[in-house]
PDB file of C-alpha atoms in Angstrom:
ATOM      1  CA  UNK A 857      20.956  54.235  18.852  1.00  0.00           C
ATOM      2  CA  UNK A 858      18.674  51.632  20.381  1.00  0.00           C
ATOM      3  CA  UNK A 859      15.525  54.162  19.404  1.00  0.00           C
ATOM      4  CA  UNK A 860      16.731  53.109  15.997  1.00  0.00           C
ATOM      5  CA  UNK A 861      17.569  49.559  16.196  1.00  0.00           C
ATOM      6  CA  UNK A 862      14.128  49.044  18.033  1.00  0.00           C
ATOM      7  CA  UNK A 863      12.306  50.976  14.635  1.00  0.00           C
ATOM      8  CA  UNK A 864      14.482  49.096  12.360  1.00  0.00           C
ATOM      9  CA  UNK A 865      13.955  45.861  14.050  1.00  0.00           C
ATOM     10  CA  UNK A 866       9.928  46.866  13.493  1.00  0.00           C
ATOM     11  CA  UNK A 867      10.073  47.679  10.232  1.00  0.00           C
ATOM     12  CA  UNK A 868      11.912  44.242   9.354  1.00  0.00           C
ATOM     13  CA  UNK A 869       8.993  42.440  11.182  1.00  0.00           C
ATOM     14  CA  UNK A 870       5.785  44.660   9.649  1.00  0.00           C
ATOM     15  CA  UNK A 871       7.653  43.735   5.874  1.00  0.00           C
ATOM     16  CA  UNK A 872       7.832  39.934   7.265  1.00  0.00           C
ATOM     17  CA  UNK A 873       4.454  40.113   8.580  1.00  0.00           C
ATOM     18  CA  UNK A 874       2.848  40.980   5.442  1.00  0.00           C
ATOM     19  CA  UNK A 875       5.052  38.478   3.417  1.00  0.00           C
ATOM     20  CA  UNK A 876       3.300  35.508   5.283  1.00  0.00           C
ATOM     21  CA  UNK A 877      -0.111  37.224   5.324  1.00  0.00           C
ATOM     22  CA  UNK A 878       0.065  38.029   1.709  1.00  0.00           C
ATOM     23  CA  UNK A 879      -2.295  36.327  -0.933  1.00  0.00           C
ATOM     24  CA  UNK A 880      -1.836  34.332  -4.700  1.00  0.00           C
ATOM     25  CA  UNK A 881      -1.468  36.689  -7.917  1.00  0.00           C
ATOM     26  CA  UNK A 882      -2.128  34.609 -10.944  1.00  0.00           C
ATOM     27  CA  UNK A 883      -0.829  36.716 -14.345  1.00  0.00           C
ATOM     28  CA  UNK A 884      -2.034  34.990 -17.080  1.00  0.00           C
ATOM     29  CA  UNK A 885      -1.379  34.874 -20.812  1.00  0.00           C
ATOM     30  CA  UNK A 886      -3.822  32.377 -23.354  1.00  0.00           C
ATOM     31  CA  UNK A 887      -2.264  33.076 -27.128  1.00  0.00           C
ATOM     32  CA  UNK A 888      -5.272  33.164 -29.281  1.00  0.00           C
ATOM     33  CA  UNK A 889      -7.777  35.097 -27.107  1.00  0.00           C
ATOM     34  CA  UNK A 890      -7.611  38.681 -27.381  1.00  0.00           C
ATOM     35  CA  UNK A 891     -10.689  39.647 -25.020  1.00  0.00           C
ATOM     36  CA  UNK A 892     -13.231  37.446 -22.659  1.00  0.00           C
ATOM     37  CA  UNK A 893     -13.486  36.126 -19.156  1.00  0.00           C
ATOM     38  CA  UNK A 894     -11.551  33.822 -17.063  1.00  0.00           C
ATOM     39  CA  UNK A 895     -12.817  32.231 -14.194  1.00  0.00           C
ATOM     40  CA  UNK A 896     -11.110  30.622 -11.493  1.00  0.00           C
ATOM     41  CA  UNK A 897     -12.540  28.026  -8.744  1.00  0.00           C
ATOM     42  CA  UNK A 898     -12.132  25.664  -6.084  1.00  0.00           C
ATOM     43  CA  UNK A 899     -14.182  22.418  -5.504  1.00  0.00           C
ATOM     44  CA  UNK A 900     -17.282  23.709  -3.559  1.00  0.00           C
ATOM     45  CA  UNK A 901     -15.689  26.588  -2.721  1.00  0.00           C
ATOM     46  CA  UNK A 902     -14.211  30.541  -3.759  1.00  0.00           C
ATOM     47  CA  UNK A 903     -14.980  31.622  -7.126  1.00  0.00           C
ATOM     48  CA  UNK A 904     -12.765  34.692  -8.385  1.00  0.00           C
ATOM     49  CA  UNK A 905     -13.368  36.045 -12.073  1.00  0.00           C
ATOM     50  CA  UNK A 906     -11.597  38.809 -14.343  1.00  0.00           C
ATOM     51  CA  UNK A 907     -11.540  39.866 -18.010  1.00  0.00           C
ATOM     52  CA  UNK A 908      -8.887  39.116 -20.598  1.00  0.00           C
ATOM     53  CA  UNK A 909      -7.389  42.220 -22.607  1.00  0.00           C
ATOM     54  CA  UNK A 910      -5.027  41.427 -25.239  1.00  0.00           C
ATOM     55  CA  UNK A 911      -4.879  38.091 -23.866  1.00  0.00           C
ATOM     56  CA  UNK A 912      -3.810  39.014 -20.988  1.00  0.00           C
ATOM     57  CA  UNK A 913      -5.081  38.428 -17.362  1.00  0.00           C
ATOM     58  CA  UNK A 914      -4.611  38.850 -13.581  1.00  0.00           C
ATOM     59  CA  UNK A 915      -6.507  37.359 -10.714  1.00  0.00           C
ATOM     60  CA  UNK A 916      -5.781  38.399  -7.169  1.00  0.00           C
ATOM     61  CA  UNK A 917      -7.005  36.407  -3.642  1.00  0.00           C
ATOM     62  CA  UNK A 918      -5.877  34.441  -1.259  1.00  0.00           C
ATOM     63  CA  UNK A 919      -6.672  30.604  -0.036  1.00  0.00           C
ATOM     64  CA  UNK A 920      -6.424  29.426   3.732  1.00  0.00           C
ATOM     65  CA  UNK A 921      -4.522  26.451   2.643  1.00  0.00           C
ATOM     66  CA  UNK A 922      -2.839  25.541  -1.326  1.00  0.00           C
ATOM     67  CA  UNK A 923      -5.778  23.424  -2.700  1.00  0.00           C
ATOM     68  CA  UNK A 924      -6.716  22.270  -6.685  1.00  0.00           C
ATOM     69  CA  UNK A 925      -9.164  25.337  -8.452  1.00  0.00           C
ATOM     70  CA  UNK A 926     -10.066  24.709 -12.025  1.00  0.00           C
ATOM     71  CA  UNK A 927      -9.533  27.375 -14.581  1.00  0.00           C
ATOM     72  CA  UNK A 928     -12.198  28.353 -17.095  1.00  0.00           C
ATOM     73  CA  UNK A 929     -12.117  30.668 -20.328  1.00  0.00           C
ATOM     74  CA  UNK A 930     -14.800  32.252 -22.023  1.00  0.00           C
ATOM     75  CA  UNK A 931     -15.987  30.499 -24.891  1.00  0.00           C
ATOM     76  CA  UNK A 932     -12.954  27.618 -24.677  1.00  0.00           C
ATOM     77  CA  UNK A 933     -14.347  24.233 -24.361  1.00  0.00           C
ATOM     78  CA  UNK A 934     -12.461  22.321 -21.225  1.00  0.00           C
ATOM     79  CA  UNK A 935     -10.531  23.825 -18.254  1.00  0.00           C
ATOM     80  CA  UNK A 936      -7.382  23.479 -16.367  1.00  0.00           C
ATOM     81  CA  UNK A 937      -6.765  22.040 -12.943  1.00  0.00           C
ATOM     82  CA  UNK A 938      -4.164  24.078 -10.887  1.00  0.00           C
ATOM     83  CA  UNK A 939      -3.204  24.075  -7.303  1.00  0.00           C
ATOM     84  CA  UNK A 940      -3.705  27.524  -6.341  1.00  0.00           C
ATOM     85  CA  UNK A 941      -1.171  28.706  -3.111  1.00  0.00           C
ATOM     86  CA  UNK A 942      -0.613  31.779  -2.048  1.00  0.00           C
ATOM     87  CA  UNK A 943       2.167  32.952  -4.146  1.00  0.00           C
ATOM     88  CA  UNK A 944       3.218  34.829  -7.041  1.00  0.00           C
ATOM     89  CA  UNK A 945       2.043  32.201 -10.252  1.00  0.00           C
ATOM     90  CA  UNK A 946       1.958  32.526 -13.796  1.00  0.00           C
ATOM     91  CA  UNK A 947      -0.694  30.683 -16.707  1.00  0.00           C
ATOM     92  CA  UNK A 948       0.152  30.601 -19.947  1.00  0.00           C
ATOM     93  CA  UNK A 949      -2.111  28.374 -22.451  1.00  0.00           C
ATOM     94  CA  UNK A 950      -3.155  28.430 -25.969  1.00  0.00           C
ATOM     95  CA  UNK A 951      -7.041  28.542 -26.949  1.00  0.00           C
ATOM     96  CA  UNK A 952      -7.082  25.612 -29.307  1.00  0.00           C
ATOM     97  CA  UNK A 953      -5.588  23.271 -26.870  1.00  0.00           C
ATOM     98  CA  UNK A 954      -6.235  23.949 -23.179  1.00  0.00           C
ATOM     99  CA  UNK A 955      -4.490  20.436 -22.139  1.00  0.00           C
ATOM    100  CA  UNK A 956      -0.862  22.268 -22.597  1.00  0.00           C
ATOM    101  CA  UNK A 957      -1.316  25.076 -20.358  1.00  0.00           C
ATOM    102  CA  UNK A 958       1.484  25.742 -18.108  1.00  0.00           C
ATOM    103  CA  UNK A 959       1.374  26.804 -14.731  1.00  0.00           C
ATOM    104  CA  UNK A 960       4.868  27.923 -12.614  1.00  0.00           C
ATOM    105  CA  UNK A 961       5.316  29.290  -9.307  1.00  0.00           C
ATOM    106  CA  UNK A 962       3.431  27.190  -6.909  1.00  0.00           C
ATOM    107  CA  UNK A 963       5.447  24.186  -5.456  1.00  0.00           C
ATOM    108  CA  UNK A 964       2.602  22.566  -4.901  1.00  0.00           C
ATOM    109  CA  UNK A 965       1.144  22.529  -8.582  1.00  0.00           C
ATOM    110  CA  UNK A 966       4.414  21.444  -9.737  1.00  0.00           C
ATOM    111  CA  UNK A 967       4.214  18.244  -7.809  1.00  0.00           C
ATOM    112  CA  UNK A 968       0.577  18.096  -9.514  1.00  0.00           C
ATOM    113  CA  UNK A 969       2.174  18.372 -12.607  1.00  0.00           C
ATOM    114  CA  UNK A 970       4.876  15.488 -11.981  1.00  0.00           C
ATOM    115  CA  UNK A 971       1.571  12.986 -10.950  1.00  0.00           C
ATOM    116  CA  UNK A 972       0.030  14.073 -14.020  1.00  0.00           C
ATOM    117  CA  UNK A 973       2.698  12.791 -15.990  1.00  0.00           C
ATOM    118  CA  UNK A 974       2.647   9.485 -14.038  1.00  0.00           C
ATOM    119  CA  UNK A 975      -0.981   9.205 -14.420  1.00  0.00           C
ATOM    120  CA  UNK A 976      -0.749   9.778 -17.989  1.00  0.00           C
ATOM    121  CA  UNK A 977       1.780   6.355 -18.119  1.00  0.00           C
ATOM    122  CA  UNK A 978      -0.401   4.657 -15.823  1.00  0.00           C
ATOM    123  CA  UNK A 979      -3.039   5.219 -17.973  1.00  0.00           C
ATOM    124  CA  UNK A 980      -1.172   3.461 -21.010  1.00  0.00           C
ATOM    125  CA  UNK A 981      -0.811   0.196 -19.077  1.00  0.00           C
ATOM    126  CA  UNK A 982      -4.439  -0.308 -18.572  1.00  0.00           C
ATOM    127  CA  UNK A 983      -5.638   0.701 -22.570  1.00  0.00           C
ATOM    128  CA  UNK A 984      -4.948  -2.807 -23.724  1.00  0.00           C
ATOM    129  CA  UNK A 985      -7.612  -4.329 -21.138  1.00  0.00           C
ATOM    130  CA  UNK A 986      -9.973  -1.464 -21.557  1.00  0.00           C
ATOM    131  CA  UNK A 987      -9.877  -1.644 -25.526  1.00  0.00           C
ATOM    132  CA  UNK A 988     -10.421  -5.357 -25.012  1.00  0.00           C
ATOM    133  CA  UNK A 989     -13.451  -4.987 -22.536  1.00  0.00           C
ATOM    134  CA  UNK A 990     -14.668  -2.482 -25.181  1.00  0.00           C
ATOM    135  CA  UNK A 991     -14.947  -3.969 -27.619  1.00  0.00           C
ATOM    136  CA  UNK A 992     -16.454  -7.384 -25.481  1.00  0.00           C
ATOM    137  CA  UNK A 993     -18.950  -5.374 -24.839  1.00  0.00           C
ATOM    138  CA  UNK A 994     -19.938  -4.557 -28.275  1.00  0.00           C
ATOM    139  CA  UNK A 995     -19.891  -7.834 -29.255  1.00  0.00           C
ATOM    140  CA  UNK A 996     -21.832  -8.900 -26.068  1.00  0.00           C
ATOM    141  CA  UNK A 997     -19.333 -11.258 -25.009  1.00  0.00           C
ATOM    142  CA  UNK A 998     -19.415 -11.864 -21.437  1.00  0.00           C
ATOM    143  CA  UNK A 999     -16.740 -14.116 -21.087  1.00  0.00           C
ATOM    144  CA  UNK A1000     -13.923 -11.983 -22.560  1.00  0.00           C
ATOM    145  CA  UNK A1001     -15.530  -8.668 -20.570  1.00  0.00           C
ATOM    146  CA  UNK A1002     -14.843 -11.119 -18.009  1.00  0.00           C
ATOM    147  CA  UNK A1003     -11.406 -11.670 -18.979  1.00  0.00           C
ATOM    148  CA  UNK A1004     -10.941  -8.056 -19.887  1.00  0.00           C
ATOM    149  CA  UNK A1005     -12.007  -6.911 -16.509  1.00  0.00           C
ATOM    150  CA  UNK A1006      -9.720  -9.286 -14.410  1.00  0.00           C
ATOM    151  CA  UNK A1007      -6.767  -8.284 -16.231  1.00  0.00           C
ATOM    152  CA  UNK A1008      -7.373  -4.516 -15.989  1.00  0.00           C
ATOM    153  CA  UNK A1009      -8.270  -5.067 -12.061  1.00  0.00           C
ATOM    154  CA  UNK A1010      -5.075  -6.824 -12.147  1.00  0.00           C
ATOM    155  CA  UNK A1011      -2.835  -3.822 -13.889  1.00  0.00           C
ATOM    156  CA  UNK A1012      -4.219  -1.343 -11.250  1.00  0.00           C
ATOM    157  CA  UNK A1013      -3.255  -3.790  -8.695  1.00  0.00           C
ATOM    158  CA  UNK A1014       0.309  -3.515  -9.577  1.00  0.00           C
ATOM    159  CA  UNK A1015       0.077   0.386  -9.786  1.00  0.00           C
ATOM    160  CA  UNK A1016      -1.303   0.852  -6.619  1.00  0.00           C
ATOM    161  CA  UNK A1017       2.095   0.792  -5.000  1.00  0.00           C
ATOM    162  CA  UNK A1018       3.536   2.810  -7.777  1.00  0.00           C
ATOM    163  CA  UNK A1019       1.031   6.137  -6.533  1.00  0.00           C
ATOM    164  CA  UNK A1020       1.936   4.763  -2.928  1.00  0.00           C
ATOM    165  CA  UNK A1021       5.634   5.142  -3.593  1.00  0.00           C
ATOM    166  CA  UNK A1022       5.180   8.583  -5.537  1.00  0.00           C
ATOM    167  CA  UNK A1023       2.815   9.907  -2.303  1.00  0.00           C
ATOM    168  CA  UNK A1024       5.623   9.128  -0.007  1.00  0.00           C
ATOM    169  CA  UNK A1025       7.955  10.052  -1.961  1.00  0.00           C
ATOM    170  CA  UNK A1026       6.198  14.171  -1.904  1.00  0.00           C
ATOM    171  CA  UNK A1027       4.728  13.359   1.200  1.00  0.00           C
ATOM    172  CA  UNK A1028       5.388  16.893   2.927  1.00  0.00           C
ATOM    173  CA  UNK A1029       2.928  18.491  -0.167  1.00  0.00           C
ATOM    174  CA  UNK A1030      -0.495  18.882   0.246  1.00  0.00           C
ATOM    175  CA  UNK A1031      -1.205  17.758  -3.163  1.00  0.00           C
ATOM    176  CA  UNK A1032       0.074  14.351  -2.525  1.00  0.00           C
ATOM    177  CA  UNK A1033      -3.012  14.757   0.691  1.00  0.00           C
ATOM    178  CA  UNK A1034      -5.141  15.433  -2.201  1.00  0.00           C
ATOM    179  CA  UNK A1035      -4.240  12.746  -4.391  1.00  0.00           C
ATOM    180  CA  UNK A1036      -4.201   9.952  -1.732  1.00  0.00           C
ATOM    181  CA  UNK A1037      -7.856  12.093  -1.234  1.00  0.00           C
ATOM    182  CA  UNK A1038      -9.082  11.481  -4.621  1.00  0.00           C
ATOM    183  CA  UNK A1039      -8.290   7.686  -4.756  1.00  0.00           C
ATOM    184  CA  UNK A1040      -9.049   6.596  -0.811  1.00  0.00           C
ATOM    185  CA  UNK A1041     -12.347   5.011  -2.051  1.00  0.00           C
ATOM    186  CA  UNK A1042     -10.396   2.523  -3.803  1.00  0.00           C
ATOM    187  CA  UNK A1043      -8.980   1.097  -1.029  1.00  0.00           C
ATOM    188  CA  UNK A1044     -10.645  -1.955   0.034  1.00  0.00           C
ATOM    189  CA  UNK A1045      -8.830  -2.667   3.346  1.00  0.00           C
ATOM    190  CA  UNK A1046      -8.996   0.416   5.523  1.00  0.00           C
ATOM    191  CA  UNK A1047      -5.875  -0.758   7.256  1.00  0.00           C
ATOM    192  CA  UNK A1048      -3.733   0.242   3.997  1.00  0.00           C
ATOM    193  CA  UNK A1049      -5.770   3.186   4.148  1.00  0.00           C
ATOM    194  CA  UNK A1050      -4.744   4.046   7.462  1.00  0.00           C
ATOM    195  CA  UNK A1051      -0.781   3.367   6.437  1.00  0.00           C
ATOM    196  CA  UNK A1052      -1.256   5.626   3.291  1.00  0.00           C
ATOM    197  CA  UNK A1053      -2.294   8.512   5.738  1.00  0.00           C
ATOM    198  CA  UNK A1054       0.408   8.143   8.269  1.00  0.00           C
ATOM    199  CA  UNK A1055       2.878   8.448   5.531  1.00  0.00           C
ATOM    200  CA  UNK A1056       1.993  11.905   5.093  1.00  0.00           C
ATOM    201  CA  UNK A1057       3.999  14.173   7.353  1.00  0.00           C
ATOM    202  CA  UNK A1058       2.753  15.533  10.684  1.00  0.00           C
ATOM    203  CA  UNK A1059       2.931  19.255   8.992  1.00  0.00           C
ATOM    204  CA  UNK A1060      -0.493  18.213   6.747  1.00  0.00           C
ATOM    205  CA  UNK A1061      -2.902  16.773   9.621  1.00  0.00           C
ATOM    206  CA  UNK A1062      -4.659  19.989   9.951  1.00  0.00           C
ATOM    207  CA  UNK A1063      -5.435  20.221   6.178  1.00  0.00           C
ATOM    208  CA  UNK A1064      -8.828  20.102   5.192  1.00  0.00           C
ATOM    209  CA  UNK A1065      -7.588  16.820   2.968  1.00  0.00           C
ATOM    210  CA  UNK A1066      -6.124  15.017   5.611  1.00  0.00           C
ATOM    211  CA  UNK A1067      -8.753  16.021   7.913  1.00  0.00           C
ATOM    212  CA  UNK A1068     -11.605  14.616   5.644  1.00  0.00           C
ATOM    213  CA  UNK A1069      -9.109  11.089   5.178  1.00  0.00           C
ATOM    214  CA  UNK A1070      -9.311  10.399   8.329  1.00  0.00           C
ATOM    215  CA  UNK A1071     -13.261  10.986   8.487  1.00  0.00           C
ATOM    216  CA  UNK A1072     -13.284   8.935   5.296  1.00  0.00           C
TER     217      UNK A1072
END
């Protein structure tokens, strides 16, 4: 009886063992495209690459840590950002507009997803005082450039806490250690800096994002 136990109890830990060790599978679908290429790539970093039947695809690897890749398709101008973990995810897009692909099953792209969205409203509150600068500039007038500038620095002032509230509000994801990544040049006082990291939970100091923050 304990013979048996002792296998079962193996057995239970070999299946759990390769659960944790086991990679990303990304099965994607792009309506449209009936044969091709798809690429798939991190910043500086693995590339992996498959063809397209039917318009159909599946890439297979695995990352040390979930991190952004960009997705590429054969003759499709654009790509699509997607945080790649190791998990099973799915891609579905349409060739004539890459912007509404879909991605599910990574947690981590879905918080991407949400900061998209806020970025996209963000975005909308500065238009007014870039259109204005815009067209300053055309008209080479430096005093309403000037004008135009101040007030845009002054929209982005006010949204800086808004990103700061959404980072700590996901601040167990490594995405929001990316995104806090991608803006830390921004920040003129490296005290604030400093705060923005510490928000981040303990679990994310050994990622490569958090790792380069604190360099930064």
């Amino acid at each position: 009886m304990k013979k048996i136990l002792t296998i079962a109890i193996a057995g239970i830990m070999m299946l759990s063992g390769q659960a944790f060790g086991q990679g990303f599978t990304l099965k994607g679908k792009v309506s449209g495209v009936d044969e091709g290429k798809v690429t798939l790539q991190a910043r500086g970093g693995s590339k992996y690459a498959t063809g397209i039947e039917n318009g159909e695809f599946i890439l297979k690897g695995k990352v040390k840590e979930a991190s952004l890749h960009t997705i590429r398709i054969e003759g499709i101008r654009g790509s699509v950002q997607v945080f790649v973990e190791n998990a099973q995810m799915t891609f579905t897009a349409n060739k004539d507009d890459l912007r509404n692909a879909k991605v599910s099953g990574s947690k981590s792209h879905d918080v991407l997803a949400k900061y998209q969205e806020l970025q996209m409203k963000l975005s909308e509150e500065t238009m007014p005082a870039s259109k204005a600068f815009s067209e300053a500039r055309k008209a080479k007038d430096e005093a309403k450039m000037d004008k135009a500038m101040k007030e845009y620095e002054a929209v982005k002032a006010k949204q800086e806490p808004v990103i700061e509230a959404f980072i700590k509000e996901n601040n167990k994801s490594i995405t929001s250690a990316y995104i806090l990544s991608s803006m830390a040049r921004n920040y003129k006082d490296p005290n604030k800096l400093e705060a923005a990291i510490n928000s981040l939970d303990k679990s994310l100091d050994e990622s490569t994002y958090v790792v380069n923050l604190k360099k930064t």
